[in-house]
mmCIF file with all atom_site columns, C-alpha atoms in Angstrom:
data_model
loop_
_atom_site.group_PDB
_atom_site.id
_atom_site.type_symbol
_atom_site.label_atom_id
_atom_site.label_alt_id
_atom_site.label_comp_id
_atom_site.label_asym_id
_atom_site.label_entity_id
_atom_site.label_seq_id
_atom_site.pdbx_PDB_ins_code
_atom_site.Cartn_x
_atom_site.Cartn_y
_atom_site.Cartn_z
_atom_site.occupancy
_atom_site.B_iso_or_equiv
_atom_site.pdbx_formal_charge
_atom_site.auth_seq_id
_atom_site.auth_comp_id
_atom_site.auth_asym_id
_atom_site.auth_atom_id
_atom_site.pdbx_PDB_model_num
ATOM 1   C CA . UNK A 1 1   ? 32.584 -91.264  21.799 1.00 0.00 ? 1   UNK A CA 1
ATOM 2   C CA . UNK A 1 2   ? 29.102 -92.424  23.546 1.00 0.00 ? 2   UNK A CA 1
ATOM 3   C CA . UNK A 1 3   ? 29.263 -93.931  26.472 1.00 0.00 ? 3   UNK A CA 1
ATOM 4   C CA . UNK A 1 4   ? 29.343 -98.020  26.512 1.00 0.00 ? 4   UNK A CA 1
ATOM 5   C CA . UNK A 1 5   ? 26.350 -99.075  28.377 1.00 0.00 ? 5   UNK A CA 1
ATOM 6   C CA . UNK A 1 6   ? 26.019 -102.373 29.872 1.00 0.00 ? 6   UNK A CA 1
ATOM 7   C CA . UNK A 1 7   ? 22.354 -102.290 31.757 1.00 0.00 ? 7   UNK A CA 1
ATOM 8   C CA . UNK A 1 8   ? 18.760 -102.636 30.171 1.00 0.00 ? 8   UNK A CA 1
ATOM 9   C CA . UNK A 1 9   ? 16.208 -101.357 32.921 1.00 0.00 ? 9   UNK A CA 1
ATOM 10  C CA . UNK A 1 10  ? 12.602 -102.888 32.643 1.00 0.00 ? 10  UNK A CA 1
ATOM 11  C CA . UNK A 1 11  ? 9.624  -101.400 33.805 1.00 0.00 ? 11  UNK A CA 1
ATOM 12  C CA . UNK A 1 12  ? 6.487  -102.597 35.150 1.00 0.00 ? 12  UNK A CA 1
ATOM 13  C CA . UNK A 1 13  ? 4.123  -103.040 32.008 1.00 0.00 ? 13  UNK A CA 1
ATOM 14  C CA . UNK A 1 14  ? 6.934  -103.831 30.049 1.00 0.00 ? 14  UNK A CA 1
ATOM 15  C CA . UNK A 1 15  ? 8.474  -106.839 32.454 1.00 0.00 ? 15  UNK A CA 1
ATOM 16  C CA . UNK A 1 16  ? 4.443  -107.819 32.693 1.00 0.00 ? 16  UNK A CA 1
ATOM 17  C CA . UNK A 1 17  ? 3.476  -108.000 29.038 1.00 0.00 ? 17  UNK A CA 1
ATOM 18  C CA . UNK A 1 18  ? 6.627  -110.153 28.397 1.00 0.00 ? 18  UNK A CA 1
ATOM 19  C CA . UNK A 1 19  ? 6.010  -112.435 30.653 1.00 0.00 ? 19  UNK A CA 1
ATOM 20  C CA . UNK A 1 20  ? 2.180  -112.320 30.534 1.00 0.00 ? 20  UNK A CA 1
ATOM 21  C CA . UNK A 1 21  ? 3.377  -113.159 26.596 1.00 0.00 ? 21  UNK A CA 1
ATOM 22  C CA . UNK A 1 22  ? 5.400  -115.896 27.305 1.00 0.00 ? 22  UNK A CA 1
ATOM 23  C CA . UNK A 1 23  ? 3.064  -117.509 29.677 1.00 0.00 ? 23  UNK A CA 1
ATOM 24  C CA . UNK A 1 24  ? -0.120 -117.034 27.304 1.00 0.00 ? 24  UNK A CA 1
ATOM 25  C CA . UNK A 1 25  ? 1.509  -119.215 24.101 1.00 0.00 ? 25  UNK A CA 1
ATOM 26  C CA . UNK A 1 26  ? 3.357  -121.623 26.122 1.00 0.00 ? 26  UNK A CA 1
ATOM 27  C CA . UNK A 1 27  ? 4.793  -123.992 25.450 1.00 0.00 ? 27  UNK A CA 1
ATOM 28  C CA . UNK A 1 28  ? 5.437  -122.228 21.896 1.00 0.00 ? 28  UNK A CA 1
ATOM 29  C CA . UNK A 1 29  ? 7.790  -119.027 21.934 1.00 0.00 ? 29  UNK A CA 1
ATOM 30  C CA . UNK A 1 30  ? 6.238  -115.212 21.988 1.00 0.00 ? 30  UNK A CA 1
ATOM 31  C CA . UNK A 1 31  ? 8.014  -112.832 20.217 1.00 0.00 ? 31  UNK A CA 1
ATOM 32  C CA . UNK A 1 32  ? 7.689  -108.837 20.686 1.00 0.00 ? 32  UNK A CA 1
ATOM 33  C CA . UNK A 1 33  ? 8.848  -105.898 20.174 1.00 0.00 ? 33  UNK A CA 1
ATOM 34  C CA . UNK A 1 34  ? 10.568 -103.768 22.710 1.00 0.00 ? 34  UNK A CA 1
ATOM 35  C CA . UNK A 1 35  ? 9.650  -99.386  23.546 1.00 0.00 ? 35  UNK A CA 1
ATOM 36  C CA . UNK A 1 36  ? 11.297 -97.213  25.393 1.00 0.00 ? 36  UNK A CA 1
ATOM 37  C CA . UNK A 1 37  ? 14.352 -95.177  25.381 1.00 0.00 ? 37  UNK A CA 1
ATOM 38  C CA . UNK A 1 38  ? 18.200 -94.895  25.711 1.00 0.00 ? 38  UNK A CA 1
ATOM 39  C CA . UNK A 1 39  ? 19.161 -92.461  28.443 1.00 0.00 ? 39  UNK A CA 1
ATOM 40  C CA . UNK A 1 40  ? 22.740 -91.821  30.043 1.00 0.00 ? 40  UNK A CA 1
ATOM 41  C CA . UNK A 1 41  ? 23.637 -95.070  31.967 1.00 0.00 ? 41  UNK A CA 1
ATOM 42  C CA . UNK A 1 42  ? 20.955 -97.436  30.320 1.00 0.00 ? 42  UNK A CA 1
ATOM 43  C CA . UNK A 1 43  ? 18.339 -98.295  28.036 1.00 0.00 ? 43  UNK A CA 1
ATOM 44  C CA . UNK A 1 44  ? 14.924 -97.929  29.840 1.00 0.00 ? 44  UNK A CA 1
ATOM 45  C CA . UNK A 1 45  ? 12.066 -100.701 28.476 1.00 0.00 ? 45  UNK A CA 1
ATOM 46  C CA . UNK A 1 46  ? 9.187  -98.763  28.713 1.00 0.00 ? 46  UNK A CA 1
ATOM 47  C CA . UNK A 1 47  ? 6.443  -101.226 26.787 1.00 0.00 ? 47  UNK A CA 1
ATOM 48  C CA . UNK A 1 48  ? 6.671  -104.632 25.089 1.00 0.00 ? 48  UNK A CA 1
ATOM 49  C CA . UNK A 1 49  ? 4.464  -105.513 22.224 1.00 0.00 ? 49  UNK A CA 1
ATOM 50  C CA . UNK A 1 50  ? 4.186  -108.780 21.447 1.00 0.00 ? 50  UNK A CA 1
ATOM 51  C CA . UNK A 1 51  ? 3.513  -109.565 18.185 1.00 0.00 ? 51  UNK A CA 1
ATOM 52  C CA . UNK A 1 52  ? 0.331  -111.243 17.431 1.00 0.00 ? 52  UNK A CA 1
ATOM 53  C CA . UNK A 1 53  ? 0.714  -111.885 14.000 1.00 0.00 ? 53  UNK A CA 1
ATOM 54  C CA . UNK A 1 54  ? 3.763  -113.962 14.495 1.00 0.00 ? 54  UNK A CA 1
ATOM 55  C CA . UNK A 1 55  ? 3.559  -117.978 13.625 1.00 0.00 ? 55  UNK A CA 1
ATOM 56  C CA . UNK A 1 56  ? 4.892  -119.555 16.991 1.00 0.00 ? 56  UNK A CA 1
ATOM 57  C CA . UNK A 1 57  ? 7.324  -122.744 16.840 1.00 0.00 ? 57  UNK A CA 1
ATOM 58  C CA . UNK A 1 58  ? 8.475  -124.947 19.858 1.00 0.00 ? 58  UNK A CA 1
ATOM 59  C CA . UNK A 1 59  ? 11.670 -123.600 18.644 1.00 0.00 ? 59  UNK A CA 1
ATOM 60  C CA . UNK A 1 60  ? 11.155 -120.627 16.742 1.00 0.00 ? 60  UNK A CA 1
ATOM 61  C CA . UNK A 1 61  ? 8.976  -117.883 15.185 1.00 0.00 ? 61  UNK A CA 1
ATOM 62  C CA . UNK A 1 62  ? 8.388  -116.207 12.214 1.00 0.00 ? 62  UNK A CA 1
ATOM 63  C CA . UNK A 1 63  ? 7.654  -113.413 11.590 1.00 0.00 ? 63  UNK A CA 1
ATOM 64  C CA . UNK A 1 64  ? 5.622  -111.876 8.764  1.00 0.00 ? 64  UNK A CA 1
ATOM 65  C CA . UNK A 1 65  ? 7.671  -108.555 7.517  1.00 0.00 ? 65  UNK A CA 1
ATOM 66  C CA . UNK A 1 66  ? 4.425  -106.735 6.345  1.00 0.00 ? 66  UNK A CA 1
ATOM 67  C CA . UNK A 1 67  ? 2.791  -106.897 10.172 1.00 0.00 ? 67  UNK A CA 1
ATOM 68  C CA . UNK A 1 68  ? 5.921  -105.767 11.389 1.00 0.00 ? 68  UNK A CA 1
ATOM 69  C CA . UNK A 1 69  ? 6.485  -102.924 9.384  1.00 0.00 ? 69  UNK A CA 1
ATOM 70  C CA . UNK A 1 70  ? 2.840  -101.878 10.479 1.00 0.00 ? 70  UNK A CA 1
ATOM 71  C CA . UNK A 1 71  ? 3.606  -101.926 13.793 1.00 0.00 ? 71  UNK A CA 1
ATOM 72  C CA . UNK A 1 72  ? 7.224  -100.192 13.986 1.00 0.00 ? 72  UNK A CA 1
ATOM 73  C CA . UNK A 1 73  ? 5.673  -97.282  11.897 1.00 0.00 ? 73  UNK A CA 1
ATOM 74  C CA . UNK A 1 74  ? 2.331  -97.556  14.717 1.00 0.00 ? 74  UNK A CA 1
ATOM 75  C CA . UNK A 1 75  ? 5.430  -97.289  17.498 1.00 0.00 ? 75  UNK A CA 1
ATOM 76  C CA . UNK A 1 76  ? 7.131  -94.400  15.179 1.00 0.00 ? 76  UNK A CA 1
ATOM 77  C CA . UNK A 1 77  ? 3.811  -92.616  15.652 1.00 0.00 ? 77  UNK A CA 1
ATOM 78  C CA . UNK A 1 78  ? 4.009  -91.947  19.630 1.00 0.00 ? 78  UNK A CA 1
ATOM 79  C CA . UNK A 1 79  ? 6.586  -89.114  19.850 1.00 0.00 ? 79  UNK A CA 1
ATOM 80  C CA . UNK A 1 80  ? 9.215  -89.961  22.924 1.00 0.00 ? 80  UNK A CA 1
ATOM 81  C CA . UNK A 1 81  ? 9.340  -93.847  22.210 1.00 0.00 ? 81  UNK A CA 1
ATOM 82  C CA . UNK A 1 82  ? 12.253 -95.165  20.153 1.00 0.00 ? 82  UNK A CA 1
ATOM 83  C CA . UNK A 1 83  ? 11.867 -98.733  18.882 1.00 0.00 ? 83  UNK A CA 1
ATOM 84  C CA . UNK A 1 84  ? 14.601 -100.502 21.098 1.00 0.00 ? 84  UNK A CA 1
ATOM 85  C CA . UNK A 1 85  ? 14.791 -104.570 20.314 1.00 0.00 ? 85  UNK A CA 1
ATOM 86  C CA . UNK A 1 86  ? 12.623 -107.148 20.342 1.00 0.00 ? 86  UNK A CA 1
ATOM 87  C CA . UNK A 1 87  ? 12.106 -109.981 22.819 1.00 0.00 ? 87  UNK A CA 1
ATOM 88  C CA . UNK A 1 88  ? 10.998 -113.595 22.626 1.00 0.00 ? 88  UNK A CA 1
ATOM 89  C CA . UNK A 1 89  ? 10.867 -116.763 24.741 1.00 0.00 ? 89  UNK A CA 1
ATOM 90  C CA . UNK A 1 90  ? 12.687 -120.267 24.830 1.00 0.00 ? 90  UNK A CA 1
ATOM 91  C CA . UNK A 1 91  ? 9.874  -122.716 26.602 1.00 0.00 ? 91  UNK A CA 1
ATOM 92  C CA . UNK A 1 92  ? 11.914 -125.428 28.309 1.00 0.00 ? 92  UNK A CA 1
ATOM 93  C CA . UNK A 1 93  ? 14.752 -124.378 27.159 1.00 0.00 ? 93  UNK A CA 1
ATOM 94  C CA . UNK A 1 94  ? 18.359 -122.260 28.209 1.00 0.00 ? 94  UNK A CA 1
ATOM 95  C CA . UNK A 1 95  ? 17.869 -118.929 28.676 1.00 0.00 ? 95  UNK A CA 1
ATOM 96  C CA . UNK A 1 96  ? 20.699 -117.975 26.157 1.00 0.00 ? 96  UNK A CA 1
ATOM 97  C CA . UNK A 1 97  ? 20.958 -116.716 22.269 1.00 0.00 ? 97  UNK A CA 1
ATOM 98  C CA . UNK A 1 98  ? 20.240 -119.988 20.218 1.00 0.00 ? 98  UNK A CA 1
ATOM 99  C CA . UNK A 1 99  ? 22.370 -119.833 17.163 1.00 0.00 ? 99  UNK A CA 1
ATOM 100 C CA . UNK A 1 100 ? 19.908 -118.758 15.058 1.00 0.00 ? 100 UNK A CA 1
ATOM 101 C CA . UNK A 1 101 ? 19.116 -115.583 18.089 1.00 0.00 ? 101 UNK A CA 1
ATOM 102 C CA . UNK A 1 102 ? 22.961 -114.914 17.387 1.00 0.00 ? 102 UNK A CA 1
ATOM 103 C CA . UNK A 1 103 ? 22.715 -114.589 13.635 1.00 0.00 ? 103 UNK A CA 1
ATOM 104 C CA . UNK A 1 104 ? 19.977 -112.095 13.558 1.00 0.00 ? 104 UNK A CA 1
ATOM 105 C CA . UNK A 1 105 ? 21.957 -110.168 15.751 1.00 0.00 ? 105 UNK A CA 1
ATOM 106 C CA . UNK A 1 106 ? 25.279 -110.147 13.993 1.00 0.00 ? 106 UNK A CA 1
ATOM 107 C CA . UNK A 1 107 ? 23.173 -109.562 10.258 1.00 0.00 ? 107 UNK A CA 1
ATOM 108 C CA . UNK A 1 108 ? 20.893 -106.673 11.845 1.00 0.00 ? 108 UNK A CA 1
ATOM 109 C CA . UNK A 1 109 ? 20.735 -104.341 14.269 1.00 0.00 ? 109 UNK A CA 1
ATOM 110 C CA . UNK A 1 110 ? 18.272 -105.444 16.617 1.00 0.00 ? 110 UNK A CA 1
ATOM 111 C CA . UNK A 1 111 ? 19.574 -103.373 19.716 1.00 0.00 ? 111 UNK A CA 1
ATOM 112 C CA . UNK A 1 112 ? 18.649 -104.945 22.518 1.00 0.00 ? 112 UNK A CA 1
ATOM 113 C CA . UNK A 1 113 ? 17.424 -108.413 22.564 1.00 0.00 ? 113 UNK A CA 1
ATOM 114 C CA . UNK A 1 114 ? 15.628 -110.180 25.946 1.00 0.00 ? 114 UNK A CA 1
ATOM 115 C CA . UNK A 1 115 ? 15.411 -113.816 26.340 1.00 0.00 ? 115 UNK A CA 1
ATOM 116 C CA . UNK A 1 116 ? 12.690 -115.645 28.392 1.00 0.00 ? 116 UNK A CA 1
ATOM 117 C CA . UNK A 1 117 ? 13.285 -119.118 29.842 1.00 0.00 ? 117 UNK A CA 1
ATOM 118 C CA . UNK A 1 118 ? 9.858  -120.329 30.983 1.00 0.00 ? 118 UNK A CA 1
ATOM 119 C CA . UNK A 1 119 ? 9.190  -123.702 32.326 1.00 0.00 ? 119 UNK A CA 1
ATOM 120 C CA . UNK A 1 120 ? 6.580  -125.714 33.966 1.00 0.00 ? 120 UNK A CA 1
ATOM 121 C CA . UNK A 1 121 ? 6.843  -125.027 38.096 1.00 0.00 ? 121 UNK A CA 1
ATOM 122 C CA . UNK A 1 122 ? 5.124  -126.866 40.924 1.00 0.00 ? 122 UNK A CA 1
ATOM 123 C CA . UNK A 1 123 ? 6.100  -124.422 43.744 1.00 0.00 ? 123 UNK A CA 1
ATOM 124 C CA . UNK A 1 124 ? 6.558  -120.332 44.170 1.00 0.00 ? 124 UNK A CA 1
ATOM 125 C CA . UNK A 1 125 ? 9.959  -118.924 43.815 1.00 0.00 ? 125 UNK A CA 1
ATOM 126 C CA . UNK A 1 126 ? 10.568 -115.365 44.779 1.00 0.00 ? 126 UNK A CA 1
ATOM 127 C CA . UNK A 1 127 ? 12.070 -112.977 42.523 1.00 0.00 ? 127 UNK A CA 1
ATOM 128 C CA . UNK A 1 128 ? 15.589 -112.062 42.276 1.00 0.00 ? 128 UNK A CA 1
ATOM 129 C CA . UNK A 1 129 ? 18.294 -110.949 40.512 1.00 0.00 ? 129 UNK A CA 1
ATOM 130 C CA . UNK A 1 130 ? 21.674 -113.268 39.953 1.00 0.00 ? 130 UNK A CA 1
ATOM 131 C CA . UNK A 1 131 ? 24.497 -110.267 39.753 1.00 0.00 ? 131 UNK A CA 1
ATOM 132 C CA . UNK A 1 132 ? 27.490 -113.030 37.788 1.00 0.00 ? 132 UNK A CA 1
ATOM 133 C CA . UNK A 1 133 ? 24.828 -114.163 35.839 1.00 0.00 ? 133 UNK A CA 1
ATOM 134 C CA . UNK A 1 134 ? 23.274 -111.284 35.090 1.00 0.00 ? 134 UNK A CA 1
ATOM 135 C CA . UNK A 1 135 ? 20.000 -112.815 34.777 1.00 0.00 ? 135 UNK A CA 1
ATOM 136 C CA . UNK A 1 136 ? 16.416 -112.080 36.476 1.00 0.00 ? 136 UNK A CA 1
ATOM 137 C CA . UNK A 1 137 ? 14.522 -115.138 37.553 1.00 0.00 ? 137 UNK A CA 1
ATOM 138 C CA . UNK A 1 138 ? 11.545 -116.032 39.884 1.00 0.00 ? 138 UNK A CA 1
ATOM 139 C CA . UNK A 1 139 ? 7.801  -117.401 39.396 1.00 0.00 ? 139 UNK A CA 1
ATOM 140 C CA . UNK A 1 140 ? 4.584  -117.282 38.393 1.00 0.00 ? 140 UNK A CA 1
ATOM 141 C CA . UNK A 1 141 ? 2.166  -118.155 40.592 1.00 0.00 ? 141 UNK A CA 1
ATOM 142 C CA . UNK A 1 142 ? 3.111  -121.985 41.115 1.00 0.00 ? 142 UNK A CA 1
ATOM 143 C CA . UNK A 1 143 ? 2.882  -122.439 37.531 1.00 0.00 ? 143 UNK A CA 1
ATOM 144 C CA . UNK A 1 144 ? 5.780  -121.627 35.960 1.00 0.00 ? 144 UNK A CA 1
ATOM 145 C CA . UNK A 1 145 ? 9.233  -120.767 36.224 1.00 0.00 ? 145 UNK A CA 1
ATOM 146 C CA . UNK A 1 146 ? 10.861 -118.022 34.511 1.00 0.00 ? 146 UNK A CA 1
ATOM 147 C CA . UNK A 1 147 ? 14.266 -116.284 33.690 1.00 0.00 ? 147 UNK A CA 1
ATOM 148 C CA . UNK A 1 148 ? 15.629 -112.912 31.932 1.00 0.00 ? 148 UNK A CA 1
ATOM 149 C CA . UNK A 1 149 ? 18.602 -111.951 30.307 1.00 0.00 ? 149 UNK A CA 1
ATOM 150 C CA . UNK A 1 150 ? 19.156 -109.289 28.505 1.00 0.00 ? 150 UNK A CA 1
ATOM 151 C CA . UNK A 1 151 ? 22.136 -108.945 25.176 1.00 0.00 ? 151 UNK A CA 1
ATOM 152 C CA . UNK A 1 152 ? 23.251 -106.265 22.599 1.00 0.00 ? 152 UNK A CA 1
ATOM 153 C CA . UNK A 1 153 ? 24.960 -106.621 20.219 1.00 0.00 ? 153 UNK A CA 1
ATOM 154 C CA . UNK A 1 154 ? 28.913 -104.354 20.514 1.00 0.00 ? 154 UNK A CA 1
ATOM 155 C CA . UNK A 1 155 ? 29.353 -101.357 18.407 1.00 0.00 ? 155 UNK A CA 1
ATOM 156 C CA . UNK A 1 156 ? 31.928 -103.298 16.126 1.00 0.00 ? 156 UNK A CA 1
ATOM 157 C CA . UNK A 1 157 ? 29.020 -105.586 14.582 1.00 0.00 ? 157 UNK A CA 1
ATOM 158 C CA . UNK A 1 158 ? 30.990 -108.592 15.631 1.00 0.00 ? 158 UNK A CA 1
ATOM 159 C CA . UNK A 1 159 ? 30.311 -109.631 19.483 1.00 0.00 ? 159 UNK A CA 1
ATOM 160 C CA . UNK A 1 160 ? 27.384 -110.096 21.255 1.00 0.00 ? 160 UNK A CA 1
ATOM 161 C CA . UNK A 1 161 ? 27.673 -109.174 25.242 1.00 0.00 ? 161 UNK A CA 1
ATOM 162 C CA . UNK A 1 162 ? 25.282 -110.144 27.914 1.00 0.00 ? 162 UNK A CA 1
ATOM 163 C CA . UNK A 1 163 ? 23.923 -106.985 29.845 1.00 0.00 ? 163 UNK A CA 1
ATOM 164 C CA . UNK A 1 164 ? 23.133 -106.267 33.171 1.00 0.00 ? 164 UNK A CA 1
ATOM 165 C CA . UNK A 1 165 ? 19.360 -105.833 34.066 1.00 0.00 ? 165 UNK A CA 1
ATOM 166 C CA . UNK A 1 166 ? 17.226 -103.449 36.474 1.00 0.00 ? 166 UNK A CA 1
ATOM 167 C CA . UNK A 1 167 ? 13.486 -104.279 37.225 1.00 0.00 ? 167 UNK A CA 1
ATOM 168 C CA . UNK A 1 168 ? 12.359 -102.077 40.377 1.00 0.00 ? 168 UNK A CA 1
ATOM 169 C CA . UNK A 1 169 ? 9.212  -103.791 39.715 1.00 0.00 ? 169 UNK A CA 1
ATOM 170 C CA . UNK A 1 170 ? 10.306 -107.368 41.232 1.00 0.00 ? 170 UNK A CA 1
ATOM 171 C CA . UNK A 1 171 ? 10.549 -105.891 44.698 1.00 0.00 ? 171 UNK A CA 1
ATOM 172 C CA . UNK A 1 172 ? 6.748  -104.509 44.516 1.00 0.00 ? 172 UNK A CA 1
ATOM 173 C CA . UNK A 1 173 ? 6.271  -107.426 43.083 1.00 0.00 ? 173 UNK A CA 1
ATOM 174 C CA . UNK A 1 174 ? 7.491  -109.703 45.732 1.00 0.00 ? 174 UNK A CA 1
ATOM 175 C CA . UNK A 1 175 ? 6.110  -107.243 48.620 1.00 0.00 ? 175 UNK A CA 1
ATOM 176 C CA . UNK A 1 176 ? 2.726  -107.787 46.768 1.00 0.00 ? 176 UNK A CA 1
ATOM 177 C CA . UNK A 1 177 ? 2.927  -111.812 46.856 1.00 0.00 ? 177 UNK A CA 1
ATOM 178 C CA . UNK A 1 178 ? 3.991  -111.786 50.530 1.00 0.00 ? 178 UNK A CA 1
ATOM 179 C CA . UNK A 1 179 ? 1.222  -109.553 51.481 1.00 0.00 ? 179 UNK A CA 1
ATOM 180 C CA . UNK A 1 180 ? -1.815 -111.236 49.332 1.00 0.00 ? 180 UNK A CA 1
ATOM 181 C CA . UNK A 1 181 ? -0.338 -114.685 50.144 1.00 0.00 ? 181 UNK A CA 1
ATOM 182 C CA . UNK A 1 182 ? 1.539  -114.784 53.709 1.00 0.00 ? 182 UNK A CA 1
ATOM 183 C CA . UNK A 1 183 ? 3.041  -118.368 53.708 1.00 0.00 ? 183 UNK A CA 1
ATOM 184 C CA . UNK A 1 184 ? 4.623  -118.128 50.352 1.00 0.00 ? 184 UNK A CA 1
ATOM 185 C CA . UNK A 1 185 ? 7.789  -117.648 50.423 1.00 0.00 ? 185 UNK A CA 1
ATOM 186 C CA . UNK A 1 186 ? 8.071  -120.010 53.892 1.00 0.00 ? 186 UNK A CA 1
ATOM 187 C CA . UNK A 1 187 ? 9.551  -123.207 52.997 1.00 0.00 ? 187 UNK A CA 1
ATOM 188 C CA . UNK A 1 188 ? 7.836  -126.310 55.072 1.00 0.00 ? 188 UNK A CA 1
ATOM 189 C CA . UNK A 1 189 ? 8.357  -128.031 58.113 1.00 0.00 ? 189 UNK A CA 1
#
């Protein structure tokens, strides 16, 4: 019996593309595909490809099946990479799966679903991982507050589970911000 995987590792390129995609179309939802591979103990998401032809709304997206098929065919061309699931944003909303998100996950084997909450924010918040809530959070610049959570349908197809997240890039990002903007993390006196 295969081991049940409970963790998603997000690579630097995937993290940047998901967050940039969410910020680019803010206050509408973004949508894209996750590319990577299943390893022994986790799902490794190496790339995130924003779906450019998606119709975007504040509370949802409309995907053109023809364009999604083209995108999947292109991804399958590159050996060693697999379609891992999808990502989408919830602008000014909770970082949880909506009823429609849950329905989509139960009805089709989406794999991993990463949800990104994005809100306007007026101060910088260092990137951290909340172990209890299984949530990665921080801010971009002093413009947007971001939360990231990952979900997966269990093997029975009836339940959806929240997965732990690992993103080694956030340590590098925090160090870069600290080096470039030395006082950024200090509280005002």
